[in-house]
Amino acid sequence: MLLYFAELCLTSNIKGQTVPSFDNHHFKFWYDLKHPCTICTDDKGVFATTLSEEYVIAAQTFGLNKEDLWQLSYNSIDYIFAGETVKEKLREAWNAAKTDLFSPV
């Protein structure tokens, strides 16, 4: 079992000036390496962002498509602080939602 993953907070890193711009964010480095990573908000009250906005930023900045975003979201289930029963229920919910999200309109 992998013990390390990258929890990446795009807006937090920009506002905290740890990276100069979104397109220079280290998300791309970890993502391209296929290293397990999650997109987070850090502190949405302080940084005035939502998880949805962070996913939009990632998609627009790094050219991620709907499938890429879904997979990032799905993979993050592995890293939550919950037991395997909760994780499995979340995986089932994500898989059920995927059918609706990817069906033609």
mmCIF file of N, CA, C and O in Angstrom:
data_model
loop_
_atom_site.group_PDB
_atom_site.id
_atom_site.type_symbol
_atom_site.label_atom_id
_atom_site.label_comp_id
_atom_site.label_asym_id
_atom_site.label_seq_id
_atom_site.Cartn_x
_atom_site.Cartn_y
_atom_site.Cartn_z
ATOM 1 N N MET A 1 0.834 -1.187 0.000
ATOM 2 C CA MET A 1 0.000 0.000 0.000
ATOM 3 C C MET A 1 0.877 1.248 0.000
ATOM 4 O O MET A 1 1.812 1.373 0.770
ATOM 5 N N LEU A 2 0.546 2.189 -0.891
ATOM 6 C CA LEU A 2 1.281 3.441 -0.986
ATOM 7 C C LEU A 2 0.954 4.327 0.206
ATOM 8 O O LEU A 2 -0.198 4.516 0.550
ATOM 9 N N LEU A 3 1.960 4.856 0.848
ATOM 10 C CA LEU A 3 1.747 5.674 2.032
ATOM 11 C C LEU A 3 1.801 7.170 1.754
ATOM 12 O O LEU A 3 1.414 7.964 2.596
ATOM 13 N N TYR A 4 2.288 7.554 0.598
ATOM 14 C CA TYR A 4 2.476 8.963 0.306
ATOM 15 C C TYR A 4 1.632 9.390 -0.883
ATOM 16 O O TYR A 4 1.539 8.685 -1.877
ATOM 17 N N PHE A 5 1.034 10.543 -0.746
ATOM 18 C CA PHE A 5 0.315 11.152 -1.853
ATOM 19 C C PHE A 5 0.483 12.654 -1.729
ATOM 20 O O PHE A 5 0.876 13.162 -0.675
ATOM 21 N N ALA A 6 0.197 13.363 -2.787
ATOM 22 C CA ALA A 6 0.332 14.816 -2.779
ATOM 23 C C ALA A 6 -1.044 15.445 -2.664
ATOM 24 O O ALA A 6 -1.918 15.190 -3.478
ATOM 25 N N GLU A 7 -1.249 16.243 -1.631
ATOM 26 C CA GLU A 7 -2.482 17.006 -1.444
ATOM 27 C C GLU A 7 -2.201 18.413 -1.945
ATOM 28 O O GLU A 7 -1.419 19.146 -1.336
ATOM 29 N N LEU A 8 -2.808 18.777 -3.065
ATOM 30 C CA LEU A 8 -2.457 20.013 -3.740
ATOM 31 C C LEU A 8 -3.586 21.037 -3.669
ATOM 32 O O LEU A 8 -4.724 20.752 -4.041
ATOM 33 N N CYS A 9 -3.243 22.206 -3.203
ATOM 34 C CA CYS A 9 -4.205 23.288 -3.001
ATOM 35 C C CYS A 9 -3.790 24.446 -3.910
ATOM 36 O O CYS A 9 -2.981 25.292 -3.518
ATOM 37 N N LEU A 10 -4.331 24.486 -5.104
ATOM 38 C CA LEU A 10 -3.879 25.419 -6.131
ATOM 39 C C LEU A 10 -4.010 26.887 -5.709
ATOM 40 O O LEU A 10 -3.034 27.627 -5.723
ATOM 41 N N THR A 11 -5.214 27.304 -5.362
ATOM 42 C CA THR A 11 -5.442 28.704 -4.991
ATOM 43 C C THR A 11 -4.670 29.096 -3.742
ATOM 44 O O THR A 11 -4.080 30.179 -3.679
ATOM 45 N N SER A 12 -4.635 28.219 -2.766
ATOM 46 C CA SER A 12 -3.881 28.476 -1.544
ATOM 47 C C SER A 12 -2.413 28.741 -1.865
ATOM 48 O O SER A 12 -1.798 29.662 -1.312
ATOM 49 N N ASN A 13 -1.848 27.946 -2.754
ATOM 50 C CA ASN A 13 -0.439 28.112 -3.104
ATOM 51 C C ASN A 13 -0.183 29.423 -3.848
ATOM 52 O O ASN A 13 0.869 30.043 -3.673
ATOM 53 N N ILE A 14 -1.141 29.849 -4.664
ATOM 54 C CA ILE A 14 -0.995 31.137 -5.357
ATOM 55 C C ILE A 14 -1.105 32.280 -4.350
ATOM 56 O O ILE A 14 -0.248 33.161 -4.296
ATOM 57 N N LYS A 15 -2.152 32.269 -3.543
ATOM 58 C CA LYS A 15 -2.360 33.357 -2.584
ATOM 59 C C LYS A 15 -1.297 33.370 -1.492
ATOM 60 O O LYS A 15 -0.945 34.430 -0.972
ATOM 61 N N GLY A 16 -0.769 32.207 -1.157
ATOM 62 C CA GLY A 16 0.308 32.120 -0.179
ATOM 63 C C GLY A 16 1.673 32.368 -0.793
ATOM 64 O O GLY A 16 2.690 32.336 -0.111
ATOM 65 N N GLN A 17 1.709 32.600 -2.088
ATOM 66 C CA GLN A 17 2.908 32.931 -2.857
ATOM 67 C C GLN A 17 3.986 31.853 -2.798
ATOM 68 O O GLN A 17 5.180 32.139 -2.815
ATOM 69 N N THR A 18 3.531 30.590 -2.736
ATOM 70 C CA THR A 18 4.509 29.493 -2.797
ATOM 71 C C THR A 18 4.766 29.062 -4.234
ATOM 72 O O THR A 18 5.742 28.356 -4.495
ATOM 73 N N VAL A 19 3.899 29.482 -5.152
ATOM 74 C CA VAL A 19 4.117 29.322 -6.592
ATOM 75 C C VAL A 19 3.710 30.633 -7.262
ATOM 76 O O VAL A 19 2.800 31.318 -6.790
ATOM 77 N N PRO A 20 4.371 30.999 -8.362
ATOM 78 C CA PRO A 20 4.099 32.313 -8.969
ATOM 79 C C PRO A 20 2.798 32.390 -9.774
ATOM 80 O O PRO A 20 2.225 33.460 -9.924
ATOM 81 N N SER A 21 2.339 31.246 -10.312
ATOM 82 C CA SER A 21 1.140 31.257 -11.150
ATOM 83 C C SER A 21 0.591 29.835 -11.238
ATOM 84 O O SER A 21 1.301 28.861 -10.960
ATOM 85 N N PHE A 22 -0.670 29.731 -11.653
ATOM 86 C CA PHE A 22 -1.265 28.401 -11.771
ATOM 87 C C PHE A 22 -0.510 27.534 -12.771
ATOM 88 O O PHE A 22 -0.267 26.354 -12.524
ATOM 89 N N ASP A 23 -0.107 28.128 -13.894
ATOM 90 C CA ASP A 23 0.575 27.317 -14.910
ATOM 91 C C ASP A 23 1.975 26.871 -14.482
ATOM 92 O O ASP A 23 2.557 25.982 -15.099
ATOM 93 N N ASN A 24 2.493 27.434 -13.404
ATOM 94 C CA ASN A 24 3.773 26.983 -12.845
ATOM 95 C C ASN A 24 3.590 26.125 -11.596
ATOM 96 O O ASN A 24 4.567 25.829 -10.900
ATOM 97 N N HIS A 25 2.351 25.755 -11.319
ATOM 98 C CA HIS A 25 2.068 24.970 -10.114
ATOM 99 C C HIS A 25 2.651 23.571 -10.246
ATOM 100 O O HIS A 25 2.664 22.986 -11.333
ATOM 101 N N HIS A 26 3.109 23.006 -9.141
ATOM 102 C CA HIS A 26 3.714 21.678 -9.137
ATOM 103 C C HIS A 26 2.694 20.547 -9.322
ATOM 104 O O HIS A 26 3.077 19.385 -9.434
ATOM 105 N N PHE A 27 1.409 20.870 -9.413
ATOM 106 C CA PHE A 27 0.408 19.852 -9.712
ATOM 107 C C PHE A 27 0.803 19.082 -10.973
ATOM 108 O O PHE A 27 0.754 17.861 -11.012
ATOM 109 N N LYS A 28 1.166 19.811 -12.006
ATOM 110 C CA LYS A 28 1.506 19.180 -13.291
ATOM 111 C C LYS A 28 2.659 18.195 -13.133
ATOM 112 O O LYS A 28 2.629 17.112 -13.725
ATOM 113 N N PHE A 29 3.652 18.533 -12.367
ATOM 114 C CA PHE A 29 4.794 17.638 -12.131
ATOM 115 C C PHE A 29 4.314 16.308 -11.559
ATOM 116 O O PHE A 29 4.626 15.244 -12.077
ATOM 117 N N TRP A 30 3.533 16.377 -10.471
ATOM 118 C CA TRP A 30 3.064 15.148 -9.821
ATOM 119 C C TRP A 30 2.069 14.394 -10.690
ATOM 120 O O TRP A 30 2.111 13.171 -10.775
ATOM 121 N N TYR A 31 1.182 15.130 -11.341
ATOM 122 C CA TYR A 31 0.168 14.496 -12.186
ATOM 123 C C TYR A 31 0.824 13.760 -13.354
ATOM 124 O O TYR A 31 0.460 12.619 -13.655
ATOM 125 N N ASP A 32 1.775 14.396 -13.999
ATOM 126 C CA ASP A 32 2.461 13.770 -15.140
ATOM 127 C C ASP A 32 3.253 12.532 -14.720
ATOM 128 O O ASP A 32 3.423 11.605 -15.509
ATOM 129 N N LEU A 33 3.736 12.522 -13.481
ATOM 130 C CA LEU A 33 4.438 11.338 -12.963
ATOM 131 C C LEU A 33 3.472 10.218 -12.572
ATOM 132 O O LEU A 33 3.906 9.127 -12.221
ATOM 133 N N LYS A 34 2.177 10.533 -12.609
ATOM 134 C CA LYS A 34 1.136 9.590 -12.171
ATOM 135 C C LYS A 34 1.262 9.279 -10.678
ATOM 136 O O LYS A 34 0.866 8.230 -10.208
ATOM 137 N N HIS A 35 1.831 10.220 -9.954
ATOM 138 C CA HIS A 35 1.927 10.098 -8.499
ATOM 139 C C HIS A 35 0.542 10.369 -7.914
ATOM 140 O O HIS A 35 -0.133 11.301 -8.353
ATOM 141 N N PRO A 36 0.107 9.602 -6.952
ATOM 142 C CA PRO A 36 -1.213 9.854 -6.369
ATOM 143 C C PRO A 36 -1.309 11.274 -5.810
ATOM 144 O O PRO A 36 -0.441 11.709 -5.054
ATOM 145 N N CYS A 37 -2.345 11.991 -6.246
ATOM 146 C CA CYS A 37 -2.536 13.340 -5.741
ATOM 147 C C CYS A 37 -4.019 13.663 -5.652
ATOM 148 O O CYS A 37 -4.839 13.059 -6.335
ATOM 149 N N THR A 38 -4.311 14.604 -4.796
ATOM 150 C CA THR A 38 -5.677 15.092 -4.634
ATOM 151 C C THR A 38 -5.669 16.603 -4.782
ATOM 152 O O THR A 38 -4.682 17.267 -4.475
ATOM 153 N N ILE A 39 -6.779 17.123 -5.258
ATOM 154 C CA ILE A 39 -6.969 18.569 -5.334
ATOM 155 C C ILE A 39 -7.807 18.966 -4.130
ATOM 156 O O ILE A 39 -8.838 18.355 -3.854
ATOM 157 N N CYS A 40 -7.355 19.986 -3.431
ATOM 158 C CA CYS A 40 -8.018 20.413 -2.193
ATOM 159 C C CYS A 40 -8.203 21.920 -2.193
ATOM 160 O O CYS A 40 -7.641 22.628 -3.018
ATOM 161 N N THR A 41 -8.954 22.410 -1.200
ATOM 162 C CA THR A 41 -9.172 23.853 -1.064
ATOM 163 C C THR A 41 -8.284 24.471 0.007
ATOM 164 O O THR A 41 -8.182 25.675 0.082
ATOM 165 N N ASP A 42 -7.682 23.676 0.857
ATOM 166 C CA ASP A 42 -6.918 24.147 2.014
ATOM 167 C C ASP A 42 -7.896 24.737 3.017
ATOM 168 O O ASP A 42 -8.488 24.010 3.786
ATOM 169 N N ASP A 43 -8.130 26.021 3.004
ATOM 170 C CA ASP A 43 -9.082 26.657 3.909
ATOM 171 C C ASP A 43 -9.962 27.578 3.080
ATOM 172 O O ASP A 43 -9.587 28.708 2.772
ATOM 173 N N LYS A 44 -11.138 27.063 2.689
ATOM 174 C CA LYS A 44 -11.971 27.817 1.750
ATOM 175 C C LYS A 44 -12.420 29.164 2.302
ATOM 176 O O LYS A 44 -12.644 30.088 1.541
ATOM 177 N N GLY A 45 -12.517 29.303 3.620
ATOM 178 C CA GLY A 45 -12.876 30.591 4.206
ATOM 179 C C GLY A 45 -11.787 31.632 4.045
ATOM 180 O O GLY A 45 -12.060 32.809 3.815
ATOM 181 N N VAL A 46 -10.559 31.210 4.138
ATOM 182 C CA VAL A 46 -9.423 32.124 4.010
ATOM 183 C C VAL A 46 -9.099 32.397 2.546
ATOM 184 O O VAL A 46 -8.846 33.535 2.155
ATOM 185 N N PHE A 47 -9.141 31.364 1.723
ATOM 186 C CA PHE A 47 -8.706 31.495 0.333
ATOM 187 C C PHE A 47 -9.846 31.726 -0.647
ATOM 188 O O PHE A 47 -9.620 31.870 -1.845
ATOM 189 N N ALA A 48 -11.089 31.774 -0.153
ATOM 190 C CA ALA A 48 -12.265 32.132 -0.956
ATOM 191 C C ALA A 48 -12.373 31.298 -2.232
ATOM 192 O O ALA A 48 -12.495 31.828 -3.329
ATOM 193 N N THR A 49 -12.329 29.989 -2.068
ATOM 194 C CA THR A 49 -12.470 29.095 -3.213
ATOM 195 C C THR A 49 -13.301 27.891 -2.794
ATOM 196 O O THR A 49 -13.497 27.642 -1.606
ATOM 197 N N THR A 50 -13.780 27.165 -3.769
ATOM 198 C CA THR A 50 -14.498 25.918 -3.518
ATOM 199 C C THR A 50 -13.760 24.795 -4.206
ATOM 200 O O THR A 50 -12.916 25.033 -5.085
ATOM 201 N N LEU A 51 -14.080 23.586 -3.845
ATOM 202 C CA LEU A 51 -13.446 22.444 -4.500
ATOM 203 C C LEU A 51 -13.785 22.433 -5.986
ATOM 204 O O LEU A 51 -12.925 22.149 -6.825
ATOM 205 N N SER A 52 -15.021 22.782 -6.317
ATOM 206 C CA SER A 52 -15.405 22.855 -7.735
ATOM 207 C C SER A 52 -14.539 23.858 -8.483
ATOM 208 O O SER A 52 -14.088 23.590 -9.605
ATOM 209 N N GLU A 53 -14.304 25.019 -7.877
ATOM 210 C CA GLU A 53 -13.455 26.027 -8.521
ATOM 211 C C GLU A 53 -12.023 25.514 -8.700
ATOM 212 O O GLU A 53 -11.385 25.788 -9.723
ATOM 213 N N GLU A 54 -11.531 24.768 -7.726
ATOM 214 C CA GLU A 54 -10.176 24.213 -7.842
ATOM 215 C C GLU A 54 -10.079 23.216 -9.000
ATOM 216 O O GLU A 54 -9.093 23.191 -9.732
ATOM 217 N N TYR A 55 -11.126 22.411 -9.181
ATOM 218 C CA TYR A 55 -11.148 21.474 -10.310
ATOM 219 C C TYR A 55 -11.223 22.217 -11.643
ATOM 220 O O TYR A 55 -10.585 21.818 -12.619
ATOM 221 N N VAL A 56 -11.983 23.306 -11.698
ATOM 222 C CA VAL A 56 -12.054 24.119 -12.922
ATOM 223 C C VAL A 56 -10.680 24.704 -13.232
ATOM 224 O O VAL A 56 -10.222 24.667 -14.380
ATOM 225 N N ILE A 57 -10.013 25.224 -12.224
ATOM 226 C CA ILE A 57 -8.668 25.773 -12.423
ATOM 227 C C ILE A 57 -7.734 24.700 -12.962
ATOM 228 O O ILE A 57 -6.989 24.927 -13.914
ATOM 229 N N ALA A 58 -7.771 23.524 -12.359
ATOM 230 C CA ALA A 58 -6.905 22.426 -12.816
ATOM 231 C C ALA A 58 -7.222 22.059 -14.260
ATOM 232 O O ALA A 58 -6.314 21.860 -15.077
ATOM 233 N N ALA A 59 -8.508 21.968 -14.581
ATOM 234 C CA ALA A 59 -8.904 21.595 -15.948
ATOM 235 C C ALA A 59 -8.431 22.636 -16.956
ATOM 236 O O ALA A 59 -7.834 22.286 -17.985
ATOM 237 N N GLN A 60 -8.691 23.895 -16.673
ATOM 238 C CA GLN A 60 -8.332 24.961 -17.607
ATOM 239 C C GLN A 60 -6.824 25.154 -17.715
ATOM 240 O O GLN A 60 -6.301 25.401 -18.795
ATOM 241 N N THR A 61 -6.130 25.050 -16.609
ATOM 242 C CA THR A 61 -4.687 25.310 -16.602
ATOM 243 C C THR A 61 -3.888 24.158 -17.203
ATOM 244 O O THR A 61 -2.927 24.375 -17.938
ATOM 245 N N PHE A 62 -4.307 22.929 -16.896
ATOM 246 C CA PHE A 62 -3.499 21.777 -17.279
ATOM 247 C C PHE A 62 -4.144 20.903 -18.353
ATOM 248 O O PHE A 62 -3.668 19.810 -18.638
ATOM 249 N N GLY A 63 -5.229 21.389 -18.942
ATOM 250 C CA GLY A 63 -5.853 20.684 -20.058
ATOM 251 C C GLY A 63 -6.498 19.361 -19.677
ATOM 252 O O GLY A 63 -6.491 18.424 -20.467
ATOM 253 N N LEU A 64 -7.058 19.283 -18.481
ATOM 254 C CA LEU A 64 -7.692 18.044 -18.048
ATOM 255 C C LEU A 64 -9.117 17.980 -18.589
ATOM 256 O O LEU A 64 -9.829 18.979 -18.617
ATOM 257 N N ASN A 65 -9.519 16.795 -19.013
ATOM 258 C CA ASN A 65 -10.880 16.620 -19.508
ATOM 259 C C ASN A 65 -11.775 16.050 -18.404
ATOM 260 O O ASN A 65 -11.327 15.816 -17.282
ATOM 261 N N LYS A 66 -13.023 15.820 -18.740
ATOM 262 C CA LYS A 66 -14.000 15.346 -17.762
ATOM 263 C C LYS A 66 -13.567 14.012 -17.148
ATOM 264 O O LYS A 66 -13.687 13.809 -15.945
ATOM 265 N N GLU A 67 -13.057 13.110 -17.958
ATOM 266 C CA GLU A 67 -12.603 11.806 -17.460
ATOM 267 C C GLU A 67 -11.419 11.979 -16.499
ATOM 268 O O GLU A 67 -11.360 11.326 -15.459
ATOM 269 N N ASP A 68 -10.480 12.843 -16.840
ATOM 270 C CA ASP A 68 -9.332 13.115 -15.957
ATOM 271 C C ASP A 68 -9.795 13.628 -14.599
ATOM 272 O O ASP A 68 -9.306 13.186 -13.553
ATOM 273 N N LEU A 69 -10.737 14.570 -14.626
ATOM 274 C CA LEU A 69 -11.243 15.147 -13.380
ATOM 275 C C LEU A 69 -11.994 14.116 -12.558
ATOM 276 O O LEU A 69 -11.841 14.054 -11.336
ATOM 277 N N TRP A 70 -12.805 13.316 -13.232
ATOM 278 C CA TRP A 70 -13.536 12.269 -12.517
ATOM 279 C C TRP A 70 -12.546 11.311 -11.849
ATOM 280 O O TRP A 70 -12.698 10.955 -10.690
ATOM 281 N N GLN A 71 -11.504 10.913 -12.581
ATOM 282 C CA GLN A 71 -10.528 9.966 -12.042
ATOM 283 C C GLN A 71 -9.772 10.553 -10.851
ATOM 284 O O GLN A 71 -9.535 9.855 -9.863
ATOM 285 N N LEU A 72 -9.399 11.821 -10.932
ATOM 286 C CA LEU A 72 -8.750 12.486 -9.789
ATOM 287 C C LEU A 72 -9.655 12.447 -8.567
ATOM 288 O O LEU A 72 -9.218 12.128 -7.458
ATOM 289 N N SER A 73 -10.913 12.769 -8.784
ATOM 290 C CA SER A 73 -11.890 12.774 -7.698
ATOM 291 C C SER A 73 -12.071 11.371 -7.130
ATOM 292 O O SER A 73 -12.067 11.161 -5.920
ATOM 293 N N TYR A 74 -12.217 10.396 -8.009
ATOM 294 C CA TYR A 74 -12.411 9.003 -7.592
ATOM 295 C C TYR A 74 -11.201 8.491 -6.806
ATOM 296 O O TYR A 74 -11.344 7.881 -5.748
ATOM 297 N N ASN A 75 -10.021 8.763 -7.304
ATOM 298 C CA ASN A 75 -8.806 8.287 -6.638
ATOM 299 C C ASN A 75 -8.621 8.899 -5.253
ATOM 300 O O ASN A 75 -8.022 8.281 -4.371
ATOM 301 N N SER A 76 -9.153 10.096 -5.055
ATOM 302 C CA SER A 76 -8.997 10.758 -3.756
ATOM 303 C C SER A 76 -9.695 9.991 -2.634
ATOM 304 O O SER A 76 -9.329 10.136 -1.467
ATOM 305 N N ILE A 77 -10.658 9.170 -2.990
ATOM 306 C CA ILE A 77 -11.357 8.364 -1.977
ATOM 307 C C ILE A 77 -10.359 7.494 -1.202
ATOM 308 O O ILE A 77 -10.519 7.280 0.000
ATOM 309 N N ASP A 78 -9.331 7.035 -1.869
ATOM 310 C CA ASP A 78 -8.334 6.179 -1.212
ATOM 311 C C ASP A 78 -7.617 6.873 -0.061
ATOM 312 O O ASP A 78 -7.050 6.222 0.805
ATOM 313 N N TYR A 79 -7.632 8.212 -0.040
ATOM 314 C CA TYR A 79 -6.811 8.959 0.903
ATOM 315 C C TYR A 79 -7.606 9.697 1.975
ATOM 316 O O TYR A 79 -7.027 10.467 2.743
ATOM 317 N N ILE A 80 -8.910 9.464 2.042
ATOM 318 C CA ILE A 80 -9.695 10.114 3.087
ATOM 319 C C ILE A 80 -9.493 9.390 4.410
ATOM 320 O O ILE A 80 -9.113 8.224 4.445
ATOM 321 N N PHE A 81 -9.762 10.086 5.480
ATOM 322 C CA PHE A 81 -9.656 9.498 6.812
ATOM 323 C C PHE A 81 -10.966 8.810 7.156
ATOM 324 O O PHE A 81 -11.804 9.346 7.872
ATOM 325 N N ALA A 82 -11.147 7.625 6.597
ATOM 326 C CA ALA A 82 -12.361 6.843 6.833
ATOM 327 C C ALA A 82 -12.007 5.368 6.676
ATOM 328 O O ALA A 82 -10.998 5.016 6.050
ATOM 329 N N GLY A 83 -12.851 4.547 7.220
ATOM 330 C CA GLY A 83 -12.650 3.112 7.096
ATOM 331 C C GLY A 83 -12.984 2.612 5.705
ATOM 332 O O GLY A 83 -13.569 3.320 4.880
ATOM 333 N N GLU A 84 -12.607 1.376 5.453
ATOM 334 C CA GLU A 84 -12.805 0.792 4.122
ATOM 335 C C GLU A 84 -14.287 0.688 3.759
ATOM 336 O O GLU A 84 -14.648 0.824 2.587
ATOM 337 N N THR A 85 -15.157 0.493 4.732
ATOM 338 C CA THR A 85 -16.590 0.409 4.450
ATOM 339 C C THR A 85 -17.103 1.726 3.867
ATOM 340 O O THR A 85 -17.837 1.737 2.873
ATOM 341 N N VAL A 86 -16.719 2.829 4.473
ATOM 342 C CA VAL A 86 -17.118 4.147 3.975
ATOM 343 C C VAL A 86 -16.524 4.388 2.590
ATOM 344 O O VAL A 86 -17.210 4.876 1.675
ATOM 345 N N LYS A 87 -15.258 4.047 2.421
ATOM 346 C CA LYS A 87 -14.609 4.236 1.124
ATOM 347 C C LYS A 87 -15.318 3.436 0.034
ATOM 348 O O LYS A 87 -15.518 3.932 -1.082
ATOM 349 N N GLU A 88 -15.716 2.216 0.342
ATOM 350 C CA GLU A 88 -16.397 1.392 -0.653
ATOM 351 C C GLU A 88 -17.748 1.986 -1.020
ATOM 352 O O GLU A 88 -18.132 1.984 -2.196
ATOM 353 N N LYS A 89 -18.474 2.518 -0.052
ATOM 354 C CA LYS A 89 -19.761 3.163 -0.340
ATOM 355 C C LYS A 89 -19.559 4.392 -1.223
ATOM 356 O O LYS A 89 -20.356 4.654 -2.128
ATOM 357 N N LEU A 90 -18.509 5.141 -0.965
ATOM 358 C CA LEU A 90 -18.209 6.299 -1.806
ATOM 359 C C LEU A 90 -17.838 5.871 -3.224
ATOM 360 O O LEU A 90 -18.274 6.494 -4.197
ATOM 361 N N ARG A 91 -17.058 4.819 -3.349
ATOM 362 C CA ARG A 91 -16.705 4.315 -4.684
ATOM 363 C C ARG A 91 -17.961 3.908 -5.459
ATOM 364 O O ARG A 91 -18.087 4.182 -6.658
ATOM 365 N N GLU A 92 -18.883 3.244 -4.777
ATOM 366 C CA GLU A 92 -20.142 2.849 -5.419
ATOM 367 C C GLU A 92 -20.919 4.079 -5.877
ATOM 368 O O GLU A 92 -21.458 4.107 -6.984
ATOM 369 N N ALA A 93 -20.978 5.101 -5.023
ATOM 370 C CA ALA A 93 -21.695 6.330 -5.383
ATOM 371 C C ALA A 93 -21.028 7.024 -6.570
ATOM 372 O O ALA A 93 -21.705 7.507 -7.479
ATOM 373 N N TRP A 94 -19.700 7.091 -6.565
ATOM 374 C CA TRP A 94 -18.970 7.716 -7.672
ATOM 375 C C TRP A 94 -19.233 6.955 -8.971
ATOM 376 O O TRP A 94 -19.467 7.565 -10.006
ATOM 377 N N ASN A 95 -19.179 5.641 -8.906
ATOM 378 C CA ASN A 95 -19.414 4.847 -10.117
ATOM 379 C C ASN A 95 -20.841 5.023 -10.625
ATOM 380 O O ASN A 95 -21.060 5.081 -11.839
ATOM 381 N N ALA A 96 -21.804 5.106 -9.729
ATOM 382 C CA ALA A 96 -23.191 5.332 -10.147
ATOM 383 C C ALA A 96 -23.339 6.714 -10.790
ATOM 384 O O ALA A 96 -24.023 6.867 -11.805
ATOM 385 N N ALA A 97 -22.692 7.710 -10.196
ATOM 386 C CA ALA A 97 -22.772 9.068 -10.745
ATOM 387 C C ALA A 97 -22.065 9.174 -12.090
ATOM 388 O O ALA A 97 -22.475 9.957 -12.954
ATOM 389 N N LYS A 98 -21.035 8.388 -12.290
ATOM 390 C CA LYS A 98 -20.276 8.453 -13.544
ATOM 391 C C LYS A 98 -21.170 8.151 -14.737
ATOM 392 O O LYS A 98 -21.058 8.800 -15.778
ATOM 393 N N THR A 99 -22.056 7.208 -14.579
ATOM 394 C CA THR A 99 -22.978 6.850 -15.664
ATOM 395 C C THR A 99 -23.787 8.080 -16.098
ATOM 396 O O THR A 99 -23.912 8.357 -17.279
ATOM 397 N N ASP A 100 -24.297 8.820 -15.118
ATOM 398 C CA ASP A 100 -25.073 10.032 -15.437
ATOM 399 C C ASP A 100 -24.199 11.136 -16.003
ATOM 400 O O ASP A 100 -24.579 11.839 -16.934
ATOM 401 N N LEU A 101 -23.025 11.315 -15.437
ATOM 402 C CA LEU A 101 -22.141 12.387 -15.860
ATOM 403 C C LEU A 101 -21.630 12.209 -17.292
ATOM 404 O O LEU A 101 -21.393 13.175 -18.001
ATOM 405 N N PHE A 102 -21.449 10.961 -17.692
ATOM 406 C CA PHE A 102 -20.853 10.702 -19.001
ATOM 407 C C PHE A 102 -21.859 10.256 -20.051
ATOM 408 O O PHE A 102 -21.478 9.941 -21.166
ATOM 409 N N SER A 103 -23.132 10.241 -19.699
ATOM 410 C CA SER A 103 -24.123 9.859 -20.697
ATOM 411 C C SER A 103 -24.409 11.062 -21.594
ATOM 412 O O SER A 103 -24.389 12.205 -21.153
ATOM 413 N N PRO A 104 -24.695 10.792 -22.867
ATOM 414 C CA PRO A 104 -24.985 11.909 -23.800
ATOM 415 C C PRO A 104 -26.253 12.646 -23.360
ATOM 416 O O PRO A 104 -27.181 12.043 -22.837
ATOM 417 N N VAL A 105 -26.265 13.915 -23.582
ATOM 418 C CA VAL A 105 -27.417 14.746 -23.200
ATOM 419 C C VAL A 105 -28.471 14.714 -24.264
ATOM 420 O O VAL A 105 -28.279 14.623 -25.396
#
